[in-house]
């Protein structure tokens, strides 16, 4: 299964390519691959990542075309005659973005963290969690497997704030992966100097996943001792200026948060120019100072997804693993039916995945990746969604 469909380059202006897909066109940046008008390409998150031979492209497109129209009918039927808040949000999603559902892979390569966020099981002061670091070779192998064997076109490389992977190591990892396989690499490595992000951009990374966690400066200061919201926002804006596509958002239901706070969080995510909104429920971890706090109900998370969609009709909104964890049976389906349109699949080797314990009971921790992909594709198909970033 493939998570992007090829399109044809019909125009080039500097680095801006206009790409034709079935009956619509999209723009993408060509910095990562050399392309000419008439070439078939894969693009992800606004970047061309690879050219595709014409015959291969035609074959894949013919296959997709059949599937697409069938899926589109299902999606349209499910989004018809909206009444409730969730149905209205879903109808807006359908109208503005069609049935596309970005499915990105996420590889958690280190669970060591120098930060001490009150809510997180990986916080520095949690001595009870067992930690791991993947070697450079393991990371390259896991990324290559995810791209070449599993078909991912976009991959998030995530870790705690772990200075053991210094700038040179990270840059080697990024360029090493890109040497082995074309993919949109999104780094999620927390507070680092902007110059490190610049070096990683030079090495070929094109996305940054970094939440601001809360738009309330006082709450931020309490939750992330020793750091400030202002510095976080400056960093997020800085990486965007470097040319990165930015995925950002917040932690919903933090103790001390409020409905007004949620509204501000949604607005700030949009103001930061998020290419994708990522917000999930706070899930208390037993070995943190917030162990005794309450879990937000699934309904409040679905409300947040729906309101985000109504406030930002064209946003990409992620169904996060934390949302799936709130309701392992139905969380993903309900999120997708309340306005969300993206998913991530954990491709971390199972032996490490269990140790990446930001919160307990994470959904999908035991699943092998091919069966997880199958389950996701089955879910998407049942909802009339296509696992690509091109919607119809
Ligand atoms: N519950 C839910 N999400 C959490 N994160 C950290 N701790 C928790 C928790 N207890 C999220 C933060 C961080 C991301 C990597 O994980 O929002 O940005
Ligand atoms: Fe570290 Fe991220 Fe957890 Fe904070 S949320 S303790 S930065 S892993």
PDB file of C-alpha atoms in Angstrom, residues 14-305:
ATOM      1  CA  UNK A  14      11.715  28.593  -9.787  1.00  0.00           C
ATOM      2  CA  UNK A  15      11.259  26.004  -7.043  1.00  0.00           C
ATOM      3  CA  UNK A  16       7.441  26.009  -7.348  1.00  0.00           C
ATOM      4  CA  UNK A  17       5.957  23.093  -9.266  1.00  0.00           C
ATOM      5  CA  UNK A  18       2.306  22.874 -10.271  1.00  0.00           C
ATOM      6  CA  UNK A  19       1.252  19.236 -10.129  1.00  0.00           C
ATOM      7  CA  UNK A  20      -1.842  17.749 -11.713  1.00  0.00           C
ATOM      8  CA  UNK A  21      -3.778  14.944  -9.997  1.00  0.00           C
ATOM      9  CA  UNK A  22      -6.831  13.499 -11.710  1.00  0.00           C
ATOM     10  CA  UNK A  23      -8.951  16.649 -11.894  1.00  0.00           C
ATOM     11  CA  UNK A  24      -7.166  19.031  -9.537  1.00  0.00           C
ATOM     12  CA  UNK A  25      -3.783  20.756  -9.254  1.00  0.00           C
ATOM     13  CA  UNK A  26      -1.541  21.412  -6.259  1.00  0.00           C
ATOM     14  CA  UNK A  27       1.657  23.358  -5.689  1.00  0.00           C
ATOM     15  CA  UNK A  28       4.819  21.864  -4.209  1.00  0.00           C
ATOM     16  CA  UNK A  29       8.412  22.927  -3.577  1.00  0.00           C
ATOM     17  CA  UNK A  30      11.043  21.114  -5.650  1.00  0.00           C
ATOM     18  CA  UNK A  31      14.191  21.674  -3.554  1.00  0.00           C
ATOM     19  CA  UNK A  32      14.660  17.967  -2.674  1.00  0.00           C
ATOM     20  CA  UNK A  33      14.482  16.405  -6.141  1.00  0.00           C
ATOM     21  CA  UNK A  34      15.358  17.638  -9.615  1.00  0.00           C
ATOM     22  CA  UNK A  35      12.257  17.667 -11.805  1.00  0.00           C
ATOM     23  CA  UNK A  36      11.159  18.855 -15.244  1.00  0.00           C
ATOM     24  CA  UNK A  37       7.771  19.700 -16.729  1.00  0.00           C
ATOM     25  CA  UNK A  38       6.093  16.440 -17.770  1.00  0.00           C
ATOM     26  CA  UNK A  39       7.712  14.366 -14.990  1.00  0.00           C
ATOM     27  CA  UNK A  40       5.578  12.258 -12.677  1.00  0.00           C
ATOM     28  CA  UNK A  41       6.371  12.871  -9.013  1.00  0.00           C
ATOM     29  CA  UNK A  42       5.398  12.067  -5.458  1.00  0.00           C
ATOM     30  CA  UNK A  43       4.806  15.112  -3.285  1.00  0.00           C
ATOM     31  CA  UNK A  44       4.171  15.190   0.470  1.00  0.00           C
ATOM     32  CA  UNK A  45       3.420  18.062   2.797  1.00  0.00           C
ATOM     33  CA  UNK A  46       4.084  20.562   0.006  1.00  0.00           C
ATOM     34  CA  UNK A  47       7.473  19.111  -1.058  1.00  0.00           C
ATOM     35  CA  UNK A  48       8.284  17.033  -4.121  1.00  0.00           C
ATOM     36  CA  UNK A  49      10.165  14.053  -2.714  1.00  0.00           C
ATOM     37  CA  UNK A  50      10.755  11.801  -5.700  1.00  0.00           C
ATOM     38  CA  UNK A  51      10.220  11.384  -9.446  1.00  0.00           C
ATOM     39  CA  UNK A  52       8.395   8.264 -10.658  1.00  0.00           C
ATOM     40  CA  UNK A  53       8.855   6.553 -14.055  1.00  0.00           C
ATOM     41  CA  UNK A  54       5.890   7.298 -16.316  1.00  0.00           C
ATOM     42  CA  UNK A  55       4.699   3.695 -16.785  1.00  0.00           C
ATOM     43  CA  UNK A  56       4.818   3.046 -13.046  1.00  0.00           C
ATOM     44  CA  UNK A  57       2.911   6.292 -12.413  1.00  0.00           C
ATOM     45  CA  UNK A  58       0.218   5.436 -14.949  1.00  0.00           C
ATOM     46  CA  UNK A  59      -0.281   2.008 -13.440  1.00  0.00           C
ATOM     47  CA  UNK A  60      -0.583   3.344  -9.887  1.00  0.00           C
ATOM     48  CA  UNK A  61      -2.911   6.144 -10.985  1.00  0.00           C
ATOM     49  CA  UNK A  62      -5.191   3.762 -12.874  1.00  0.00           C
ATOM     50  CA  UNK A  63      -5.485   1.607  -9.771  1.00  0.00           C
ATOM     51  CA  UNK A  64      -6.165   4.598  -7.554  1.00  0.00           C
ATOM     52  CA  UNK A  65      -8.730   6.092  -9.916  1.00  0.00           C
ATOM     53  CA  UNK A  66     -11.012   3.056  -9.587  1.00  0.00           C
ATOM     54  CA  UNK A  67     -10.675   2.982  -5.819  1.00  0.00           C
ATOM     55  CA  UNK A  68     -10.960   6.742  -5.436  1.00  0.00           C
ATOM     56  CA  UNK A  69     -14.369   7.164  -6.987  1.00  0.00           C
ATOM     57  CA  UNK A  70     -15.825   4.309  -4.966  1.00  0.00           C
ATOM     58  CA  UNK A  71     -14.377   5.741  -1.762  1.00  0.00           C
ATOM     59  CA  UNK A  72     -15.506   9.243  -2.603  1.00  0.00           C
ATOM     60  CA  UNK A  73     -19.126   8.122  -2.865  1.00  0.00           C
ATOM     61  CA  UNK A  74     -18.997   6.495   0.563  1.00  0.00           C
ATOM     62  CA  UNK A  75     -17.411   9.603   2.090  1.00  0.00           C
ATOM     63  CA  UNK A  76     -20.015  11.885   0.535  1.00  0.00           C
ATOM     64  CA  UNK A  77     -22.869   9.732   1.751  1.00  0.00           C
ATOM     65  CA  UNK A  78     -21.503   9.654   5.303  1.00  0.00           C
ATOM     66  CA  UNK A  79     -21.077  13.444   5.299  1.00  0.00           C
ATOM     67  CA  UNK A  80     -24.546  14.236   3.914  1.00  0.00           C
ATOM     68  CA  UNK A  81     -27.313  16.034   5.860  1.00  0.00           C
ATOM     69  CA  UNK A  82     -25.234  17.166   8.846  1.00  0.00           C
ATOM     70  CA  UNK A  83     -27.074  18.007  12.061  1.00  0.00           C
ATOM     71  CA  UNK A  84     -24.868  17.566  15.132  1.00  0.00           C
ATOM     72  CA  UNK A  85     -21.637  19.472  15.841  1.00  0.00           C
ATOM     73  CA  UNK A  86     -19.524  16.487  14.756  1.00  0.00           C
ATOM     74  CA  UNK A  87     -21.531  15.962  11.592  1.00  0.00           C
ATOM     75  CA  UNK A  88     -21.210  19.613  10.671  1.00  0.00           C
ATOM     76  CA  UNK A  89     -17.465  19.482  11.208  1.00  0.00           C
ATOM     77  CA  UNK A  90     -17.229  16.311   9.132  1.00  0.00           C
ATOM     78  CA  UNK A  91     -19.229  17.891   6.326  1.00  0.00           C
ATOM     79  CA  UNK A  92     -16.861  20.887   6.271  1.00  0.00           C
ATOM     80  CA  UNK A  93     -13.894  18.506   6.112  1.00  0.00           C
ATOM     81  CA  UNK A  94     -15.494  16.644   3.241  1.00  0.00           C
ATOM     82  CA  UNK A  95     -16.352  19.788   1.312  1.00  0.00           C
ATOM     83  CA  UNK A  96     -12.979  21.515   1.741  1.00  0.00           C
ATOM     84  CA  UNK A  97     -10.506  18.644   1.689  1.00  0.00           C
ATOM     85  CA  UNK A  98     -12.269  15.705   0.109  1.00  0.00           C
ATOM     86  CA  UNK A  99     -11.548  12.227   1.339  1.00  0.00           C
ATOM     87  CA  UNK A 100      -7.765  12.372   1.712  1.00  0.00           C
ATOM     88  CA  UNK A 101      -6.226  11.143   4.938  1.00  0.00           C
ATOM     89  CA  UNK A 102      -2.489  11.665   5.414  1.00  0.00           C
ATOM     90  CA  UNK A 103      -0.952   8.611   7.047  1.00  0.00           C
ATOM     91  CA  UNK A 104       2.535   9.332   8.320  1.00  0.00           C
ATOM     92  CA  UNK A 105       4.920   6.991  10.093  1.00  0.00           C
ATOM     93  CA  UNK A 106       6.537   7.881  13.405  1.00  0.00           C
ATOM     94  CA  UNK A 107       9.825   6.454  14.640  1.00  0.00           C
ATOM     95  CA  UNK A 108      10.671   7.081  18.298  1.00  0.00           C
ATOM     96  CA  UNK A 109      14.429   6.742  18.387  1.00  0.00           C
ATOM     97  CA  UNK A 110      15.277   7.735  21.975  1.00  0.00           C
ATOM     98  CA  UNK A 111      13.312   7.870  25.217  1.00  0.00           C
ATOM     99  CA  UNK A 112      15.963   9.816  27.130  1.00  0.00           C
ATOM    100  CA  UNK A 113      14.936  13.329  28.025  1.00  0.00           C
ATOM    101  CA  UNK A 114      16.699  16.216  29.695  1.00  0.00           C
ATOM    102  CA  UNK A 115      13.443  18.123  30.202  1.00  0.00           C
ATOM    103  CA  UNK A 116      11.193  17.641  33.173  1.00  0.00           C
ATOM    104  CA  UNK A 117       7.638  18.335  31.979  1.00  0.00           C
ATOM    105  CA  UNK A 118       5.247  17.629  34.839  1.00  0.00           C
ATOM    106  CA  UNK A 119       2.837  15.637  32.661  1.00  0.00           C
ATOM    107  CA  UNK A 120       5.255  13.298  30.905  1.00  0.00           C
ATOM    108  CA  UNK A 121       6.443   9.815  31.841  1.00  0.00           C
ATOM    109  CA  UNK A 122       9.765  10.419  30.089  1.00  0.00           C
ATOM    110  CA  UNK A 123      10.590  13.405  32.310  1.00  0.00           C
ATOM    111  CA  UNK A 124      14.150  13.525  33.620  1.00  0.00           C
ATOM    112  CA  UNK A 125      13.153  12.833  37.226  1.00  0.00           C
ATOM    113  CA  UNK A 126      11.300   9.607  36.425  1.00  0.00           C
ATOM    114  CA  UNK A 127      13.905   7.033  37.409  1.00  0.00           C
ATOM    115  CA  UNK A 128      11.380   4.182  37.193  1.00  0.00           C
ATOM    116  CA  UNK A 129      11.073   4.178  33.392  1.00  0.00           C
ATOM    117  CA  UNK A 130      13.555   2.101  31.397  1.00  0.00           C
ATOM    118  CA  UNK A 131      15.166   4.079  28.603  1.00  0.00           C
ATOM    119  CA  UNK A 132      16.650   3.289  25.211  1.00  0.00           C
ATOM    120  CA  UNK A 133      18.599   4.914  22.442  1.00  0.00           C
ATOM    121  CA  UNK A 134      18.538   3.460  18.944  1.00  0.00           C
ATOM    122  CA  UNK A 135      21.932   3.361  17.242  1.00  0.00           C
ATOM    123  CA  UNK A 136      22.385   5.294  14.016  1.00  0.00           C
ATOM    124  CA  UNK A 137      22.370   1.994  12.119  1.00  0.00           C
ATOM    125  CA  UNK A 138      19.121   0.878  13.779  1.00  0.00           C
ATOM    126  CA  UNK A 139      17.461   4.204  12.957  1.00  0.00           C
ATOM    127  CA  UNK A 140      18.546   4.047   9.309  1.00  0.00           C
ATOM    128  CA  UNK A 141      17.380   0.430   8.989  1.00  0.00           C
ATOM    129  CA  UNK A 142      14.002   1.142  10.630  1.00  0.00           C
ATOM    130  CA  UNK A 143      13.444   4.204   8.425  1.00  0.00           C
ATOM    131  CA  UNK A 144      14.421   2.325   5.271  1.00  0.00           C
ATOM    132  CA  UNK A 145      12.055  -0.510   6.189  1.00  0.00           C
ATOM    133  CA  UNK A 146       9.199   1.951   6.787  1.00  0.00           C
ATOM    134  CA  UNK A 147       9.751   3.644   3.427  1.00  0.00           C
ATOM    135  CA  UNK A 148      10.750   0.775   1.147  1.00  0.00           C
ATOM    136  CA  UNK A 149       8.815  -2.140   2.627  1.00  0.00           C
ATOM    137  CA  UNK A 150       5.807  -0.429   4.187  1.00  0.00           C
ATOM    138  CA  UNK A 151       5.388   2.398   1.662  1.00  0.00           C
ATOM    139  CA  UNK A 152       5.495   5.463   3.922  1.00  0.00           C
ATOM    140  CA  UNK A 153       6.267   8.712   2.133  1.00  0.00           C
ATOM    141  CA  UNK A 154       6.538  10.838   5.278  1.00  0.00           C
ATOM    142  CA  UNK A 155       8.249   9.889   8.491  1.00  0.00           C
ATOM    143  CA  UNK A 156       8.478  11.648  11.852  1.00  0.00           C
ATOM    144  CA  UNK A 157      11.745  11.115  13.745  1.00  0.00           C
ATOM    145  CA  UNK A 158      10.862  11.682  17.395  1.00  0.00           C
ATOM    146  CA  UNK A 159      12.766  11.564  20.673  1.00  0.00           C
ATOM    147  CA  UNK A 160      12.857  13.137  24.091  1.00  0.00           C
ATOM    148  CA  UNK A 161      15.185  16.111  24.411  1.00  0.00           C
ATOM    149  CA  UNK A 162      18.298  13.962  24.227  1.00  0.00           C
ATOM    150  CA  UNK A 163      21.581  15.836  23.755  1.00  0.00           C
ATOM    151  CA  UNK A 164      23.377  12.510  23.178  1.00  0.00           C
ATOM    152  CA  UNK A 165      22.213  12.947  19.585  1.00  0.00           C
ATOM    153  CA  UNK A 166      24.099  16.128  18.874  1.00  0.00           C
ATOM    154  CA  UNK A 167      23.722  18.222  15.764  1.00  0.00           C
ATOM    155  CA  UNK A 168      26.311  16.252  13.783  1.00  0.00           C
ATOM    156  CA  UNK A 169      24.720  12.878  14.649  1.00  0.00           C
ATOM    157  CA  UNK A 170      21.229  14.119  13.805  1.00  0.00           C
ATOM    158  CA  UNK A 171      22.385  15.579  10.498  1.00  0.00           C
ATOM    159  CA  UNK A 172      24.122  12.281   9.677  1.00  0.00           C
ATOM    160  CA  UNK A 173      20.920  10.388  10.453  1.00  0.00           C
ATOM    161  CA  UNK A 174      18.802  12.688   8.266  1.00  0.00           C
ATOM    162  CA  UNK A 175      21.147  12.641   5.289  1.00  0.00           C
ATOM    163  CA  UNK A 176      21.823   8.910   5.797  1.00  0.00           C
ATOM    164  CA  UNK A 177      18.108   8.100   5.546  1.00  0.00           C
ATOM    165  CA  UNK A 178      17.695  10.284   2.462  1.00  0.00           C
ATOM    166  CA  UNK A 179      20.666   8.606   0.819  1.00  0.00           C
ATOM    167  CA  UNK A 180      18.910   5.260   1.220  1.00  0.00           C
ATOM    168  CA  UNK A 181      15.351   6.308   0.329  1.00  0.00           C
ATOM    169  CA  UNK A 182      13.342   9.397  -0.663  1.00  0.00           C
ATOM    170  CA  UNK A 183      10.951  10.484   2.078  1.00  0.00           C
ATOM    171  CA  UNK A 184       9.617  13.614   3.724  1.00  0.00           C
ATOM    172  CA  UNK A 185      11.446  13.698   7.061  1.00  0.00           C
ATOM    173  CA  UNK A 186       9.824  15.522   9.949  1.00  0.00           C
ATOM    174  CA  UNK A 187      11.911  15.983  13.089  1.00  0.00           C
ATOM    175  CA  UNK A 188      10.391  16.066  16.559  1.00  0.00           C
ATOM    176  CA  UNK A 189      13.314  16.593  18.909  1.00  0.00           C
ATOM    177  CA  UNK A 190      12.200  19.502  21.095  1.00  0.00           C
ATOM    178  CA  UNK A 191      14.125  22.559  22.232  1.00  0.00           C
ATOM    179  CA  UNK A 192      17.352  22.849  20.215  1.00  0.00           C
ATOM    180  CA  UNK A 193      19.158  25.928  18.954  1.00  0.00           C
ATOM    181  CA  UNK A 194      17.674  27.306  15.754  1.00  0.00           C
ATOM    182  CA  UNK A 195      21.088  26.714  14.168  1.00  0.00           C
ATOM    183  CA  UNK A 196      20.625  22.956  14.714  1.00  0.00           C
ATOM    184  CA  UNK A 197      17.300  23.101  12.893  1.00  0.00           C
ATOM    185  CA  UNK A 198      19.048  25.018  10.098  1.00  0.00           C
ATOM    186  CA  UNK A 199      21.688  22.277   9.869  1.00  0.00           C
ATOM    187  CA  UNK A 200      18.996  19.589   9.714  1.00  0.00           C
ATOM    188  CA  UNK A 201      17.181  21.485   6.976  1.00  0.00           C
ATOM    189  CA  UNK A 202      20.447  21.542   5.053  1.00  0.00           C
ATOM    190  CA  UNK A 203      20.749  17.787   5.613  1.00  0.00           C
ATOM    191  CA  UNK A 204      17.297  17.351   4.032  1.00  0.00           C
ATOM    192  CA  UNK A 205      14.672  17.414   6.816  1.00  0.00           C
ATOM    193  CA  UNK A 206      11.627  19.421   5.742  1.00  0.00           C
ATOM    194  CA  UNK A 207       9.146  19.210   8.607  1.00  0.00           C
ATOM    195  CA  UNK A 208       9.194  19.993  12.331  1.00  0.00           C
ATOM    196  CA  UNK A 209       6.707  18.602  14.823  1.00  0.00           C
ATOM    197  CA  UNK A 210       6.767  20.721  17.948  1.00  0.00           C
ATOM    198  CA  UNK A 211       3.784  21.467  20.131  1.00  0.00           C
ATOM    199  CA  UNK A 212       3.561  24.656  22.168  1.00  0.00           C
ATOM    200  CA  UNK A 213       1.518  22.556  24.659  1.00  0.00           C
ATOM    201  CA  UNK A 214      -0.496  25.485  26.073  1.00  0.00           C
ATOM    202  CA  UNK A 215      -1.066  29.090  25.046  1.00  0.00           C
ATOM    203  CA  UNK A 216      -1.221  30.124  28.709  1.00  0.00           C
ATOM    204  CA  UNK A 217       2.266  31.429  29.654  1.00  0.00           C
ATOM    205  CA  UNK A 218       1.795  30.858  33.401  1.00  0.00           C
ATOM    206  CA  UNK A 219       0.512  27.300  32.907  1.00  0.00           C
ATOM    207  CA  UNK A 220       3.392  26.643  30.492  1.00  0.00           C
ATOM    208  CA  UNK A 221       5.900  27.818  33.101  1.00  0.00           C
ATOM    209  CA  UNK A 222       4.371  25.500  35.722  1.00  0.00           C
ATOM    210  CA  UNK A 223       4.193  22.493  33.392  1.00  0.00           C
ATOM    211  CA  UNK A 224       7.632  22.883  31.833  1.00  0.00           C
ATOM    212  CA  UNK A 225       9.918  24.079  34.613  1.00  0.00           C
ATOM    213  CA  UNK A 226      12.811  26.189  33.441  1.00  0.00           C
ATOM    214  CA  UNK A 227      11.380  27.080  30.044  1.00  0.00           C
ATOM    215  CA  UNK A 228       9.069  29.759  28.704  1.00  0.00           C
ATOM    216  CA  UNK A 229       6.207  29.829  26.236  1.00  0.00           C
ATOM    217  CA  UNK A 230       7.793  32.859  24.603  1.00  0.00           C
ATOM    218  CA  UNK A 231      10.986  30.950  23.774  1.00  0.00           C
ATOM    219  CA  UNK A 232       8.960  28.003  22.484  1.00  0.00           C
ATOM    220  CA  UNK A 233       6.911  30.206  20.171  1.00  0.00           C
ATOM    221  CA  UNK A 234      10.024  31.977  18.958  1.00  0.00           C
ATOM    222  CA  UNK A 235      11.519  28.601  18.046  1.00  0.00           C
ATOM    223  CA  UNK A 236       8.375  27.421  16.250  1.00  0.00           C
ATOM    224  CA  UNK A 237       8.210  30.660  14.268  1.00  0.00           C
ATOM    225  CA  UNK A 238      11.951  30.418  13.607  1.00  0.00           C
ATOM    226  CA  UNK A 239      11.804  26.946  12.092  1.00  0.00           C
ATOM    227  CA  UNK A 240       8.895  27.995   9.921  1.00  0.00           C
ATOM    228  CA  UNK A 241      10.977  30.877   8.630  1.00  0.00           C
ATOM    229  CA  UNK A 242      13.768  28.435   7.796  1.00  0.00           C
ATOM    230  CA  UNK A 243      11.317  26.843   5.343  1.00  0.00           C
ATOM    231  CA  UNK A 244      10.083  23.900   7.402  1.00  0.00           C
ATOM    232  CA  UNK A 245       6.477  22.816   7.278  1.00  0.00           C
ATOM    233  CA  UNK A 246       5.291  22.948  10.846  1.00  0.00           C
ATOM    234  CA  UNK A 247       3.088  20.562  12.778  1.00  0.00           C
ATOM    235  CA  UNK A 248       2.087  22.032  16.105  1.00  0.00           C
ATOM    236  CA  UNK A 249      -0.655  22.086  18.694  1.00  0.00           C
ATOM    237  CA  UNK A 250      -1.307  21.520  22.353  1.00  0.00           C
ATOM    238  CA  UNK A 251      -2.032  19.138  25.163  1.00  0.00           C
ATOM    239  CA  UNK A 252      -5.764  19.208  25.861  1.00  0.00           C
ATOM    240  CA  UNK A 253      -7.212  18.882  29.355  1.00  0.00           C
ATOM    241  CA  UNK A 254      -4.110  19.875  31.291  1.00  0.00           C
ATOM    242  CA  UNK A 255      -4.934  20.599  34.936  1.00  0.00           C
ATOM    243  CA  UNK A 256      -5.442  24.351  35.190  1.00  0.00           C
ATOM    244  CA  UNK A 257      -6.671  24.669  31.599  1.00  0.00           C
ATOM    245  CA  UNK A 258     -10.155  25.950  30.619  1.00  0.00           C
ATOM    246  CA  UNK A 259     -12.604  26.132  27.702  1.00  0.00           C
ATOM    247  CA  UNK A 260     -11.390  29.614  26.915  1.00  0.00           C
ATOM    248  CA  UNK A 261      -7.886  28.204  27.010  1.00  0.00           C
ATOM    249  CA  UNK A 262      -8.837  25.558  24.451  1.00  0.00           C
ATOM    250  CA  UNK A 263     -10.211  28.245  22.159  1.00  0.00           C
ATOM    251  CA  UNK A 264      -6.964  30.203  22.503  1.00  0.00           C
ATOM    252  CA  UNK A 265      -4.940  27.045  21.865  1.00  0.00           C
ATOM    253  CA  UNK A 266      -6.786  26.398  18.605  1.00  0.00           C
ATOM    254  CA  UNK A 267      -6.332  29.999  17.533  1.00  0.00           C
ATOM    255  CA  UNK A 268      -2.617  29.989  18.342  1.00  0.00           C
ATOM    256  CA  UNK A 269      -2.085  26.765  16.360  1.00  0.00           C
ATOM    257  CA  UNK A 270      -3.586  28.500  13.330  1.00  0.00           C
ATOM    258  CA  UNK A 271      -1.596  31.708  13.916  1.00  0.00           C
ATOM    259  CA  UNK A 272       1.631  29.707  13.890  1.00  0.00           C
ATOM    260  CA  UNK A 273       0.818  28.604  10.340  1.00  0.00           C
ATOM    261  CA  UNK A 274       0.467  24.930  11.219  1.00  0.00           C
ATOM    262  CA  UNK A 275       0.424  22.687   8.173  1.00  0.00           C
ATOM    263  CA  UNK A 276      -1.050  20.090  10.482  1.00  0.00           C
ATOM    264  CA  UNK A 277      -2.787  20.500  13.855  1.00  0.00           C
ATOM    265  CA  UNK A 278      -1.643  18.019  16.490  1.00  0.00           C
ATOM    266  CA  UNK A 279      -3.405  18.010  19.825  1.00  0.00           C
ATOM    267  CA  UNK A 280      -4.207  15.156  22.128  1.00  0.00           C
ATOM    268  CA  UNK A 281      -5.685  14.566  25.561  1.00  0.00           C
ATOM    269  CA  UNK A 282      -3.487  14.715  28.642  1.00  0.00           C
ATOM    270  CA  UNK A 283      -3.286  11.190  30.073  1.00  0.00           C
ATOM    271  CA  UNK A 284      -1.955  11.081  33.652  1.00  0.00           C
ATOM    272  CA  UNK A 285       1.167   9.007  34.138  1.00  0.00           C
ATOM    273  CA  UNK A 286       1.546   7.290  37.540  1.00  0.00           C
ATOM    274  CA  UNK A 287       5.204   8.266  37.973  1.00  0.00           C
ATOM    275  CA  UNK A 288       4.713  11.996  37.499  1.00  0.00           C
ATOM    276  CA  UNK A 289       3.579  14.819  39.796  1.00  0.00           C
ATOM    277  CA  UNK A 290       0.249  14.841  37.904  1.00  0.00           C
ATOM    278  CA  UNK A 291      -0.495  11.141  38.605  1.00  0.00           C
ATOM    279  CA  UNK A 292      -3.719  11.878  40.485  1.00  0.00           C
ATOM    280  CA  UNK A 293      -5.218  14.191  37.862  1.00  0.00           C
ATOM    281  CA  UNK A 294      -8.249  13.317  35.747  1.00  0.00           C
ATOM    282  CA  UNK A 295      -8.343  12.048  32.175  1.00  0.00           C
ATOM    283  CA  UNK A 296     -10.381  14.262  29.831  1.00  0.00           C
ATOM    284  CA  UNK A 297     -13.468  12.453  28.462  1.00  0.00           C
ATOM    285  CA  UNK A 298     -13.450  11.379  24.797  1.00  0.00           C
ATOM    286  CA  UNK A 299     -16.411  13.705  24.136  1.00  0.00           C
ATOM    287  CA  UNK A 300     -14.418  16.806  25.105  1.00  0.00           C
ATOM    288  CA  UNK A 301     -11.641  15.796  22.705  1.00  0.00           C
ATOM    289  CA  UNK A 302     -14.099  15.213  19.877  1.00  0.00           C
ATOM    290  CA  UNK A 303     -15.622  18.639  20.610  1.00  0.00           C
ATOM    291  CA  UNK A 304     -12.143  20.162  20.304  1.00  0.00           C
ATOM    292  CA  UNK A 305     -11.556  18.419  16.969  1.00  0.00           C
TER     293      UNK A 305
END
